[in-house]
mmCIF file of N, CA and C in Angstrom:
data_model
loop_
_atom_site.group_PDB
_atom_site.id
_atom_site.type_symbol
_atom_site.label_atom_id
_atom_site.label_comp_id
_atom_site.label_asym_id
_atom_site.label_seq_id
_atom_site.Cartn_x
_atom_site.Cartn_y
_atom_site.Cartn_z
ATOM 1 N N ARG A 494 122.051 98.158 1.693
ATOM 2 C CA ARG A 494 121.996 97.060 0.769
ATOM 3 C C ARG A 494 122.887 95.907 1.199
ATOM 4 N N PHE A 495 124.048 96.224 1.776
ATOM 5 C CA PHE A 495 124.964 95.214 2.288
ATOM 6 C C PHE A 495 125.152 95.402 3.780
ATOM 7 N N GLN A 496 125.268 94.300 4.484
ATOM 8 C CA GLN A 496 125.569 94.325 5.910
ATOM 9 C C GLN A 496 126.997 93.816 6.093
ATOM 10 N N LEU A 497 127.808 94.578 6.814
ATOM 11 C CA LEU A 497 129.173 94.160 7.110
ATOM 12 C C LEU A 497 129.146 93.021 8.120
ATOM 13 N N LEU A 498 129.776 91.897 7.772
ATOM 14 C CA LEU A 498 129.855 90.756 8.672
ATOM 15 C C LEU A 498 131.211 90.685 9.371
ATOM 16 N N GLU A 499 132.287 90.854 8.589
ATOM 17 C CA GLU A 499 133.652 90.794 9.121
ATOM 18 C C GLU A 499 134.566 91.535 8.161
ATOM 19 N N SER A 500 135.747 91.929 8.664
ATOM 20 C CA SER A 500 136.754 92.526 7.783
ATOM 21 C C SER A 500 138.122 92.353 8.427
ATOM 22 N N GLY A 501 139.160 92.492 7.599
ATOM 23 C CA GLY A 501 140.512 92.366 8.126
ATOM 24 C C GLY A 501 141.553 92.578 7.051
ATOM 25 N N ALA A 502 142.801 92.426 7.460
ATOM 26 C CA ALA A 502 143.944 92.545 6.547
ATOM 27 C C ALA A 502 145.065 91.663 7.070
ATOM 28 N N GLU A 503 145.803 91.058 6.144
ATOM 29 C CA GLU A 503 146.940 90.217 6.514
ATOM 30 C C GLU A 503 148.046 90.383 5.492
ATOM 31 N N ASP A 504 149.293 90.355 5.960
ATOM 32 C CA ASP A 504 150.433 90.356 5.055
ATOM 33 C C ASP A 504 150.489 89.022 4.333
ATOM 34 N N VAL A 505 150.688 89.091 3.004
ATOM 35 C CA VAL A 505 150.723 87.867 2.198
ATOM 36 C C VAL A 505 151.972 87.771 1.320
ATOM 37 N N GLY A 506 152.762 88.833 1.247
ATOM 38 C CA GLY A 506 153.966 88.826 0.426
ATOM 39 C C GLY A 506 154.889 89.946 0.826
ATOM 40 N N GLU A 507 156.030 89.992 0.157
ATOM 41 C CA GLU A 507 157.011 91.035 0.430
ATOM 42 C C GLU A 507 157.828 91.285 -0.831
ATOM 43 N N ASP A 508 158.141 92.560 -1.063
ATOM 44 C CA ASP A 508 158.949 92.921 -2.226
ATOM 45 C C ASP A 508 160.309 92.245 -2.162
ATOM 46 N N SER A 509 160.869 91.977 -3.346
ATOM 47 C CA SER A 509 162.225 91.455 -3.446
ATOM 48 C C SER A 509 163.214 92.528 -3.003
ATOM 49 N N SER A 510 164.357 92.113 -2.547
ATOM 50 C CA SER A 510 165.379 93.066 -2.086
ATOM 51 C C SER A 510 165.861 93.990 -3.198
ATOM 52 N N VAL A 511 165.699 93.603 -4.469
ATOM 53 C CA VAL A 511 166.149 94.450 -5.575
ATOM 54 C C VAL A 511 165.220 95.638 -5.828
ATOM 55 N N GLN A 512 164.004 95.589 -5.281
ATOM 56 C CA GLN A 512 163.050 96.699 -5.420
ATOM 57 C C GLN A 512 162.143 96.695 -4.192
ATOM 58 N N TRP A 513 162.729 96.891 -3.028
ATOM 59 C CA TRP A 513 162.022 96.688 -1.769
ATOM 60 C C TRP A 513 161.343 97.954 -1.286
ATOM 61 N N TYR A 514 160.030 97.851 -1.091
ATOM 62 C CA TYR A 514 159.246 98.899 -0.444
ATOM 63 C C TYR A 514 158.615 98.377 0.841
ATOM 64 N N GLY A 515 158.568 97.057 0.988
ATOM 65 C CA GLY A 515 158.014 96.489 2.209
ATOM 66 C C GLY A 515 157.146 95.281 1.959
ATOM 67 N N LYS A 516 156.348 94.971 2.970
ATOM 68 C CA LYS A 516 155.424 93.836 2.903
ATOM 69 C C LYS A 516 154.166 94.248 2.159
ATOM 70 N N ARG A 517 153.484 93.245 1.605
ATOM 71 C CA ARG A 517 152.261 93.463 0.833
ATOM 72 C C ARG A 517 151.120 92.701 1.487
ATOM 73 N N SER A 518 149.985 93.367 1.613
ATOM 74 C CA SER A 518 148.869 92.752 2.327
ATOM 75 C C SER A 518 147.698 92.459 1.405
ATOM 76 N N ALA A 519 146.774 91.688 1.945
ATOM 77 C CA ALA A 519 145.475 91.451 1.338
ATOM 78 C C ALA A 519 144.448 91.998 2.323
ATOM 79 N N VAL A 520 143.554 92.843 1.836
ATOM 80 C CA VAL A 520 142.515 93.462 2.655
ATOM 81 C C VAL A 520 141.184 92.834 2.241
ATOM 82 N N TRP A 521 140.393 92.386 3.214
ATOM 83 C CA TRP A 521 139.184 91.639 2.885
ATOM 84 C C TRP A 521 137.991 92.100 3.703
ATOM 85 N N VAL A 522 136.814 91.747 3.182
ATOM 86 C CA VAL A 522 135.558 92.052 3.857
ATOM 87 C C VAL A 522 134.540 90.963 3.502
ATOM 88 N N ARG A 523 133.710 90.572 4.471
ATOM 89 C CA ARG A 523 132.559 89.687 4.207
ATOM 90 C C ARG A 523 131.310 90.537 4.340
ATOM 91 N N LEU A 524 130.472 90.483 3.318
ATOM 92 C CA LEU A 524 129.251 91.288 3.268
ATOM 93 C C LEU A 524 128.056 90.397 2.955
ATOM 94 N N ARG A 525 126.930 90.690 3.574
ATOM 95 C CA ARG A 525 125.692 89.989 3.242
ATOM 96 C C ARG A 525 124.750 90.957 2.547
ATOM 97 N N HIS A 526 124.347 90.589 1.345
ATOM 98 C CA HIS A 526 123.406 91.380 0.560
ATOM 99 C C HIS A 526 121.999 91.157 1.102
ATOM 100 N N VAL A 527 121.107 92.103 0.818
ATOM 101 C CA VAL A 527 119.725 91.989 1.287
ATOM 102 C C VAL A 527 119.024 90.742 0.749
ATOM 103 N N ASP A 528 119.509 90.195 -0.379
ATOM 104 C CA ASP A 528 118.904 88.974 -0.926
ATOM 105 C C ASP A 528 119.428 87.708 -0.255
ATOM 106 N N GLY A 529 120.359 87.860 0.713
ATOM 107 C CA GLY A 529 120.902 86.723 1.442
ATOM 108 C C GLY A 529 122.246 86.232 0.939
ATOM 109 N N THR A 530 122.689 86.693 -0.219
ATOM 110 C CA THR A 530 123.988 86.307 -0.761
ATOM 111 C C THR A 530 125.103 86.896 0.103
ATOM 112 N N THR A 531 126.090 86.070 0.418
ATOM 113 C CA THR A 531 127.248 86.551 1.164
ATOM 114 C C THR A 531 128.440 86.597 0.222
ATOM 115 N N VAL A 532 129.114 87.749 0.215
ATOM 116 C CA VAL A 532 130.269 87.973 -0.659
ATOM 117 C C VAL A 532 131.506 88.158 0.204
ATOM 118 N N PHE A 533 132.552 87.422 -0.135
ATOM 119 C CA PHE A 533 133.870 87.618 0.464
ATOM 120 C C PHE A 533 134.704 88.347 -0.585
ATOM 121 N N PHE A 534 134.981 89.628 -0.333
ATOM 122 C CA PHE A 534 135.720 90.473 -1.280
ATOM 123 C C PHE A 534 137.112 90.716 -0.706
ATOM 124 N N ILE A 535 138.143 90.479 -1.538
ATOM 125 C CA ILE A 535 139.519 90.636 -1.094
ATOM 126 C C ILE A 535 140.310 91.383 -2.159
ATOM 127 N N ASN A 536 141.117 92.345 -1.730
ATOM 128 C CA ASN A 536 141.925 93.147 -2.645
ATOM 129 C C ASN A 536 143.391 93.036 -2.235
ATOM 130 N N HIS A 537 144.270 93.061 -3.239
ATOM 131 C CA HIS A 537 145.696 92.854 -2.996
ATOM 132 C C HIS A 537 146.520 93.745 -3.913
ATOM 133 N N HIS A 538 147.589 94.315 -3.388
ATOM 134 C CA HIS A 538 148.589 95.033 -4.180
ATOM 135 C C HIS A 538 149.879 94.243 -4.073
ATOM 136 N N GLY A 539 150.283 93.630 -5.204
ATOM 137 C CA GLY A 539 151.340 92.629 -5.197
ATOM 138 C C GLY A 539 152.759 93.142 -5.080
ATOM 139 N N PRO A 540 153.654 92.224 -4.736
ATOM 140 C CA PRO A 540 155.071 92.542 -4.557
ATOM 141 C C PRO A 540 155.765 92.944 -5.858
ATOM 142 N N LEU A 541 156.843 93.693 -5.688
ATOM 143 C CA LEU A 541 157.727 94.089 -6.779
ATOM 144 C C LEU A 541 159.037 93.310 -6.668
ATOM 145 N N PRO A 542 159.774 93.209 -7.786
ATOM 146 C CA PRO A 542 159.456 93.729 -9.112
ATOM 147 C C PRO A 542 158.341 92.936 -9.791
ATOM 148 N N VAL A 543 157.800 93.543 -10.852
ATOM 149 C CA VAL A 543 156.705 92.938 -11.592
ATOM 150 C C VAL A 543 157.078 91.528 -12.026
ATOM 151 N N SER A 544 156.179 90.598 -11.743
ATOM 152 C CA SER A 544 156.272 89.187 -12.138
ATOM 153 C C SER A 544 157.452 88.444 -11.528
ATOM 154 N N ALA A 545 158.061 88.976 -10.470
ATOM 155 C CA ALA A 545 159.184 88.292 -9.828
ATOM 156 C C ALA A 545 158.719 86.959 -9.245
ATOM 157 N N ASN A 546 159.617 85.995 -9.235
ATOM 158 C CA ASN A 546 159.365 84.676 -8.663
ATOM 159 C C ASN A 546 160.312 84.449 -7.504
ATOM 160 N N GLY A 547 159.998 83.470 -6.685
ATOM 161 C CA GLY A 547 160.876 83.097 -5.580
ATOM 162 C C GLY A 547 160.642 83.930 -4.341
ATOM 163 N N GLY A 548 161.174 83.455 -3.239
ATOM 164 C CA GLY A 548 161.039 84.155 -1.974
ATOM 165 C C GLY A 548 159.584 84.396 -1.642
ATOM 166 N N CYS A 549 159.264 85.621 -1.252
ATOM 167 C CA CYS A 549 157.887 85.991 -0.881
ATOM 168 C C CYS A 549 157.196 86.746 -2.005
ATOM 169 N N THR A 550 157.707 86.642 -3.250
ATOM 170 C CA THR A 550 157.142 87.426 -4.347
ATOM 171 C C THR A 550 156.316 86.606 -5.323
ATOM 172 N N GLY A 551 156.608 85.345 -5.522
ATOM 173 C CA GLY A 551 155.975 84.555 -6.576
ATOM 174 C C GLY A 551 154.742 83.814 -6.121
ATOM 175 N N SER A 552 154.734 82.503 -6.386
ATOM 176 C CA SER A 552 153.554 81.703 -6.060
ATOM 177 C C SER A 552 153.279 81.665 -4.562
ATOM 178 N N ALA A 553 154.301 81.901 -3.740
ATOM 179 C CA ALA A 553 154.075 81.945 -2.287
ATOM 180 C C ALA A 553 153.047 83.018 -1.930
ATOM 181 N N THR A 554 153.094 84.145 -2.623
ATOM 182 C CA THR A 554 152.115 85.206 -2.380
ATOM 183 C C THR A 554 150.704 84.711 -2.686
ATOM 184 N N SER A 555 150.548 84.033 -3.807
ATOM 185 C CA SER A 555 149.229 83.516 -4.183
ATOM 186 C C SER A 555 148.729 82.480 -3.187
ATOM 187 N N LEU A 556 149.614 81.614 -2.742
ATOM 188 C CA LEU A 556 149.213 80.609 -1.757
ATOM 189 C C LEU A 556 148.839 81.265 -0.435
ATOM 190 N N ASN A 557 149.517 82.337 -0.067
ATOM 191 C CA ASN A 557 149.154 83.070 1.143
ATOM 192 C C ASN A 557 147.793 83.751 0.997
ATOM 193 N N ILE A 558 147.499 84.276 -0.194
ATOM 194 C CA ILE A 558 146.175 84.850 -0.444
ATOM 195 C C ILE A 558 145.102 83.768 -0.293
ATOM 196 N N MET A 559 145.358 82.597 -0.851
ATOM 197 C CA MET A 559 144.398 81.504 -0.742
ATOM 198 C C MET A 559 144.235 81.072 0.715
ATOM 199 N N ARG A 560 145.300 81.147 1.503
ATOM 200 C CA ARG A 560 145.224 80.824 2.930
ATOM 201 C C ARG A 560 144.291 81.799 3.645
ATOM 202 N N VAL A 561 144.394 83.100 3.304
ATOM 203 C CA VAL A 561 143.511 84.111 3.901
ATOM 204 C C VAL A 561 142.062 83.819 3.529
ATOM 205 N N ILE A 562 141.824 83.480 2.281
ATOM 206 C CA ILE A 562 140.461 83.151 1.843
ATOM 207 C C ILE A 562 139.949 81.924 2.602
ATOM 208 N N ALA A 563 140.773 80.880 2.696
ATOM 209 C CA ALA A 563 140.357 79.659 3.392
ATOM 210 C C ALA A 563 140.079 79.918 4.868
ATOM 211 N N LYS A 564 140.837 80.813 5.450
ATOM 212 C CA LYS A 564 140.706 81.107 6.883
ATOM 213 C C LYS A 564 139.459 81.935 7.199
ATOM 214 N N HIS A 565 139.077 82.851 6.309
ATOM 215 C CA HIS A 565 138.032 83.821 6.646
ATOM 216 C C HIS A 565 136.737 83.690 5.843
ATOM 217 N N ALA A 566 136.782 83.140 4.635
ATOM 218 C CA ALA A 566 135.555 82.940 3.862
ATOM 219 C C ALA A 566 134.821 81.728 4.406
ATOM 220 N N HIS A 567 133.517 81.706 4.247
ATOM 221 C CA HIS A 567 132.704 80.587 4.700
ATOM 222 C C HIS A 567 132.204 79.800 3.502
ATOM 223 N N ASN A 568 131.866 78.550 3.749
ATOM 224 C CA ASN A 568 131.318 77.706 2.711
ATOM 225 C C ASN A 568 130.085 78.386 2.124
ATOM 226 N N GLY A 569 130.025 78.500 0.810
ATOM 227 C CA GLY A 569 128.902 79.135 0.137
ATOM 228 C C GLY A 569 129.099 80.604 -0.187
ATOM 229 N N ASP A 570 130.153 81.224 0.344
ATOM 230 C CA ASP A 570 130.428 82.629 0.018
ATOM 231 C C ASP A 570 130.805 82.767 -1.455
ATOM 232 N N ALA A 571 130.344 83.833 -2.077
ATOM 233 C CA ALA A 571 130.836 84.228 -3.396
ATOM 234 C C ALA A 571 132.150 84.957 -3.161
ATOM 235 N N ILE A 572 133.226 84.493 -3.761
ATOM 236 C CA ILE A 572 134.557 85.065 -3.537
ATOM 237 C C ILE A 572 134.941 85.924 -4.727
ATOM 238 N N VAL A 573 135.376 87.150 -4.446
ATOM 239 C CA VAL A 573 135.862 88.066 -5.470
ATOM 240 C C VAL A 573 137.226 88.571 -5.006
ATOM 241 N N LEU A 574 138.250 88.324 -5.819
ATOM 242 C CA LEU A 574 139.622 88.749 -5.545
ATOM 243 C C LEU A 574 140.046 89.721 -6.630
ATOM 244 N N THR A 575 140.468 90.928 -6.236
ATOM 245 C CA THR A 575 140.882 91.950 -7.197
ATOM 246 C C THR A 575 142.236 92.509 -6.809
ATOM 247 N N GLY A 576 142.860 93.218 -7.750
ATOM 248 C CA GLY A 576 144.049 93.959 -7.372
ATOM 249 C C GLY A 576 145.024 94.224 -8.488
ATOM 250 N N ASP A 577 145.983 95.077 -8.145
ATOM 251 C CA ASP A 577 147.203 95.268 -8.926
ATOM 252 C C ASP A 577 148.171 94.252 -8.359
ATOM 253 N N PHE A 578 148.245 93.104 -8.997
ATOM 254 C CA PHE A 578 149.069 92.006 -8.501
ATOM 255 C C PHE A 578 150.549 92.212 -8.824
ATOM 256 N N ASN A 579 150.863 93.255 -9.632
ATOM 257 C CA ASN A 579 152.230 93.428 -10.116
ATOM 258 C C ASN A 579 152.737 92.126 -10.726
ATOM 259 N N ALA A 580 151.860 91.450 -11.441
ATOM 260 C CA ALA A 580 152.186 90.149 -12.015
ATOM 261 C C ALA A 580 151.469 89.979 -13.348
ATOM 262 N N GLU A 581 152.244 89.700 -14.385
ATOM 263 C CA GLU A 581 151.686 89.462 -15.708
ATOM 264 C C GLU A 581 150.998 88.096 -15.752
ATOM 265 N N PRO A 582 150.139 87.871 -16.728
ATOM 266 C CA PRO A 582 149.376 86.619 -16.786
ATOM 267 C C PRO A 582 150.226 85.343 -16.772
ATOM 268 N N SER A 583 151.444 85.385 -17.290
ATOM 269 C CA SER A 583 152.283 84.183 -17.330
ATOM 270 C C SER A 583 153.150 84.013 -16.083
ATOM 271 N N SER A 584 153.025 84.893 -15.107
ATOM 272 C CA SER A 584 153.845 84.811 -13.895
ATOM 273 C C SER A 584 153.378 83.663 -12.996
ATOM 274 N N SER A 585 154.276 83.226 -12.114
ATOM 275 C CA SER A 585 153.911 82.139 -11.192
ATOM 276 C C SER A 585 152.776 82.562 -10.257
ATOM 277 N N ARG A 586 152.706 83.848 -9.917
ATOM 278 C CA ARG A 586 151.629 84.340 -9.049
ATOM 279 C C ARG A 586 150.263 84.096 -9.675
ATOM 280 N N ILE A 587 150.129 84.493 -10.933
ATOM 281 C CA ILE A 587 148.834 84.385 -11.604
ATOM 282 C C ILE A 587 148.551 82.944 -12.004
ATOM 283 N N GLU A 588 149.567 82.221 -12.450
ATOM 284 C CA GLU A 588 149.353 80.814 -12.792
ATOM 285 C C GLU A 588 148.879 80.019 -11.582
ATOM 286 N N GLU A 589 149.404 80.340 -10.404
ATOM 287 C CA GLU A 589 148.971 79.650 -9.173
ATOM 288 C C GLU A 589 147.521 79.977 -8.856
ATOM 289 N N LEU A 590 147.132 81.237 -8.969
ATOM 290 C CA LEU A 590 145.733 81.609 -8.712
ATOM 291 C C LEU A 590 144.788 80.987 -9.736
ATOM 292 N N ASN A 591 145.253 80.869 -10.985
ATOM 293 C CA ASN A 591 144.426 80.256 -12.032
ATOM 294 C C ASN A 591 144.074 78.810 -11.714
ATOM 295 N N LYS A 592 144.885 78.140 -10.901
ATOM 296 C CA LYS A 592 144.605 76.755 -10.514
ATOM 297 C C LYS A 592 143.460 76.670 -9.512
ATOM 298 N N ARG A 593 143.167 77.778 -8.827
ATOM 299 C CA ARG A 593 142.248 77.738 -7.698
ATOM 300 C C ARG A 593 140.998 78.607 -7.855
ATOM 301 N N LEU A 594 141.081 79.634 -8.703
ATOM 302 C CA LEU A 594 139.956 80.537 -8.936
ATOM 303 C C LEU A 594 139.809 80.781 -10.431
ATOM 304 N N ASN A 595 138.666 81.298 -10.820
ATOM 305 C CA ASN A 595 138.430 81.656 -12.219
ATOM 306 C C ASN A 595 138.885 83.087 -12.454
ATOM 307 N N LYS A 596 139.702 83.278 -13.480
ATOM 308 C CA LYS A 596 140.066 84.654 -13.840
ATOM 309 C C LYS A 596 138.897 85.253 -14.599
ATOM 310 N N VAL A 597 138.346 86.339 -14.075
ATOM 311 C CA VAL A 597 137.193 86.995 -14.656
ATOM 312 C C VAL A 597 137.634 88.021 -15.691
ATOM 313 N N TYR A 598 138.680 88.767 -15.375
ATOM 314 C CA TYR A 598 139.109 89.840 -16.263
ATOM 315 C C TYR A 598 140.526 90.261 -15.893
ATOM 316 N N SER A 599 141.286 90.701 -16.893
ATOM 317 C CA SER A 599 142.623 91.251 -16.676
ATOM 318 C C SER A 599 142.775 92.526 -17.481
ATOM 319 N N GLY A 600 143.510 93.467 -16.922
ATOM 320 C CA GLY A 600 143.820 94.690 -17.636
ATOM 321 C C GLY A 600 144.925 94.454 -18.648
ATOM 322 N N THR A 601 145.321 95.518 -19.342
ATOM 323 C CA THR A 601 146.383 95.411 -20.341
ATOM 324 C C THR A 601 147.584 96.293 -20.021
ATOM 325 N N SER A 602 147.419 97.286 -19.148
ATOM 326 C CA SER A 602 148.540 98.186 -18.873
ATOM 327 C C SER A 602 149.658 97.438 -18.153
ATOM 328 N N MET A 603 150.875 97.857 -18.419
ATOM 329 C CA MET A 603 152.076 97.290 -17.792
ATOM 330 C C MET A 603 152.173 95.778 -17.984
ATOM 331 N N GLY A 604 151.736 95.297 -19.112
ATOM 332 C CA GLY A 604 151.806 93.863 -19.396
ATOM 333 C C GLY A 604 150.647 93.062 -18.833
ATOM 334 N N GLY A 605 149.643 93.740 -18.285
ATOM 335 C CA GLY A 605 148.472 93.047 -17.757
ATOM 336 C C GLY A 605 148.636 92.624 -16.309
ATOM 337 N N VAL A 606 148.941 93.562 -15.417
ATOM 338 C CA VAL A 606 149.220 93.236 -14.010
ATOM 339 C C VAL A 606 147.999 93.348 -13.103
ATOM 340 N N ASP A 607 146.888 93.870 -13.621
ATOM 341 C CA ASP A 607 145.670 94.035 -12.832
ATOM 342 C C ASP A 607 144.697 92.911 -13.187
ATOM 343 N N HIS A 608 144.161 92.249 -12.144
ATOM 344 C CA HIS A 608 143.339 91.061 -12.393
ATOM 345 C C HIS A 608 142.143 91.017 -11.460
ATOM 346 N N ILE A 609 141.107 90.297 -11.915
ATOM 347 C CA ILE A 609 139.922 90.018 -11.116
ATOM 348 C C ILE A 609 139.668 88.518 -11.194
ATOM 349 N N PHE A 610 139.524 87.874 -10.028
ATOM 350 C CA PHE A 610 139.263 86.442 -9.933
ATOM 351 C C PHE A 610 137.994 86.218 -9.128
ATOM 352 N N SER A 611 137.383 85.053 -9.320
ATOM 353 C CA SER A 611 136.206 84.702 -8.529
ATOM 354 C C SER A 611 136.024 83.189 -8.524
ATOM 355 N N ASN A 612 135.250 82.715 -7.561
ATOM 356 C CA ASN A 612 134.851 81.310 -7.563
ATOM 357 C C ASN A 612 133.528 81.114 -8.301
ATOM 358 N N CYS A 613 132.930 82.198 -8.771
ATOM 359 C CA CYS A 613 131.620 82.122 -9.440
ATOM 360 C C CYS A 613 131.609 83.078 -10.631
ATOM 361 N N ALA A 614 132.357 82.749 -11.647
ATOM 362 C CA ALA A 614 132.561 83.667 -12.763
ATOM 363 C C ALA A 614 131.562 83.498 -13.899
ATOM 364 N N GLN A 615 130.608 82.593 -13.772
ATOM 365 C CA GLN A 615 129.727 82.320 -14.911
ATOM 366 C C GLN A 615 128.902 83.517 -15.338
ATOM 367 N N ASP A 616 128.579 84.410 -14.417
ATOM 368 C CA ASP A 616 127.772 85.578 -14.772
ATOM 369 C C ASP A 616 128.540 86.876 -14.551
ATOM 370 N N ALA A 617 129.830 86.878 -14.828
ATOM 371 C CA ALA A 617 130.650 88.066 -14.611
ATOM 372 C C ALA A 617 131.009 88.697 -15.949
ATOM 373 N N GLN A 618 131.009 90.014 -15.969
ATOM 374 C CA GLN A 618 131.409 90.759 -17.158
ATOM 375 C C GLN A 618 132.354 91.866 -16.730
ATOM 376 N N GLY A 619 133.463 92.011 -17.459
ATOM 377 C CA GLY A 619 134.423 93.057 -17.150
ATOM 378 C C GLY A 619 134.666 93.942 -18.351
ATOM 379 N N GLN A 620 135.175 95.137 -18.061
ATOM 380 C CA GLN A 620 135.571 96.036 -19.139
ATOM 381 C C GLN A 620 136.694 96.943 -18.662
ATOM 382 N N ASN A 621 137.464 97.404 -19.626
ATOM 383 C CA ASN A 621 138.581 98.309 -19.372
ATOM 384 C C ASN A 621 138.094 99.727 -19.633
ATOM 385 N N LEU A 622 138.181 100.576 -18.605
ATOM 386 C CA LEU A 622 137.698 101.952 -18.724
ATOM 387 C C LEU A 622 138.799 102.937 -19.093
ATOM 388 N N GLY A 623 140.025 102.454 -19.266
ATOM 389 C CA GLY A 623 141.126 103.336 -19.637
ATOM 390 C C GLY A 623 141.805 103.964 -18.430
ATOM 391 N N LYS A 624 142.794 104.782 -18.710
ATOM 392 C CA LYS A 624 143.626 105.358 -17.662
ATOM 393 C C LYS A 624 143.092 106.660 -17.071
ATOM 394 N N GLY A 625 142.155 107.287 -17.701
ATOM 395 C CA GLY A 625 141.694 108.587 -17.221
ATOM 396 C C GLY A 625 142.647 109.680 -17.674
ATOM 397 N N VAL A 626 142.274 110.916 -17.410
ATOM 398 C CA VAL A 626 143.085 112.048 -17.845
ATOM 399 C C VAL A 626 143.237 113.059 -16.711
ATOM 400 N N GLY A 627 144.199 113.952 -16.872
ATOM 401 C CA GLY A 627 144.386 115.040 -15.918
ATOM 402 C C GLY A 627 144.790 114.542 -14.549
ATOM 403 N N GLN A 628 144.383 115.256 -13.536
ATOM 404 C CA GLN A 628 144.797 114.925 -12.175
ATOM 405 C C GLN A 628 144.229 113.597 -11.689
ATOM 406 N N PHE A 629 143.206 113.073 -12.385
ATOM 407 C CA PHE A 629 142.605 111.811 -11.976
ATOM 408 C C PHE A 629 143.105 110.639 -12.816
ATOM 409 N N GLY A 630 144.115 110.866 -13.645
ATOM 410 C CA GLY A 630 144.678 109.799 -14.454
ATOM 411 C C GLY A 630 145.503 108.837 -13.615
ATOM 412 N N SER A 631 145.879 107.737 -14.200
ATOM 413 C CA SER A 631 146.649 106.708 -13.505
ATOM 414 C C SER A 631 147.584 106.037 -14.487
ATOM 415 N N ASP A 632 148.597 105.347 -13.954
ATOM 416 C CA ASP A 632 149.452 104.547 -14.817
ATOM 417 C C ASP A 632 148.827 103.171 -15.074
ATOM 418 N N HIS A 633 147.701 102.881 -14.441
ATOM 419 C CA HIS A 633 146.950 101.646 -14.649
ATOM 420 C C HIS A 633 145.606 101.982 -15.275
ATOM 421 N N ASP A 634 145.034 100.986 -15.959
ATOM 422 C CA ASP A 634 143.676 101.127 -16.460
ATOM 423 C C ASP A 634 142.691 100.882 -15.317
ATOM 424 N N ALA A 635 141.586 101.597 -15.333
ATOM 425 C CA ALA A 635 140.490 101.322 -14.401
ATOM 426 C C ALA A 635 139.701 100.138 -14.964
ATOM 427 N N LEU A 636 139.510 99.131 -14.149
ATOM 428 C CA LEU A 636 138.752 97.957 -14.559
ATOM 429 C C LEU A 636 137.404 97.973 -13.871
ATOM 430 N N SER A 637 136.373 97.676 -14.622
ATOM 431 C CA SER A 637 135.023 97.601 -14.088
ATOM 432 C C SER A 637 134.517 96.178 -14.292
ATOM 433 N N PHE A 638 133.797 95.663 -13.321
ATOM 434 C CA PHE A 638 133.227 94.331 -13.486
ATOM 435 C C PHE A 638 131.887 94.253 -12.780
ATOM 436 N N THR A 639 131.047 93.388 -13.317
ATOM 437 C CA THR A 639 129.717 93.182 -12.764
ATOM 438 C C THR A 639 129.508 91.691 -12.565
ATOM 439 N N PHE A 640 129.017 91.323 -11.373
ATOM 440 C CA PHE A 640 128.686 89.930 -11.071
ATOM 441 C C PHE A 640 127.187 89.825 -10.851
ATOM 442 N N ARG A 641 126.631 88.701 -11.256
ATOM 443 C CA ARG A 641 125.252 88.368 -10.922
ATOM 444 C C ARG A 641 125.333 87.069 -10.141
ATOM 445 N N PHE A 642 125.137 87.163 -8.850
ATOM 446 C CA PHE A 642 125.224 85.995 -7.999
ATOM 447 C C PHE A 642 123.861 85.324 -7.935
ATOM 448 N N ARG A 643 123.875 83.988 -7.917
ATOM 449 C CA ARG A 643 122.623 83.229 -7.881
ATOM 450 C C ARG A 643 122.437 82.606 -6.530
#
């Protein structure tokens, strides 16, 4: 159904020294659907601590994500950005992304640190599937979303 066109990963942020685990990357893929639509899908796990600003943790991370999109997405691609951004909706990370992409959906766990963005959100629907139970549970909610690209 999809043909892989390109893929990659780049470091876009780094944890603060007060809660340092290392650098944080964005992993991306360009796919062409059988209907001819090309999707640039990118996923990110954001720096800690949650909603930290400054250095490589705040809006710099978002600008680096946008740099990766600008570098690898092509004109006309449907862009979908997802992840545990470790950033609440009022953080500089999310506010910066809100200036450049449409927020499609956000989770509620941990203050709402999981987000989905797109450049084509008019036909997107999201839902929160909850945390799950037992060995397959998580400290985050599973988010589901559906896009209809035109």
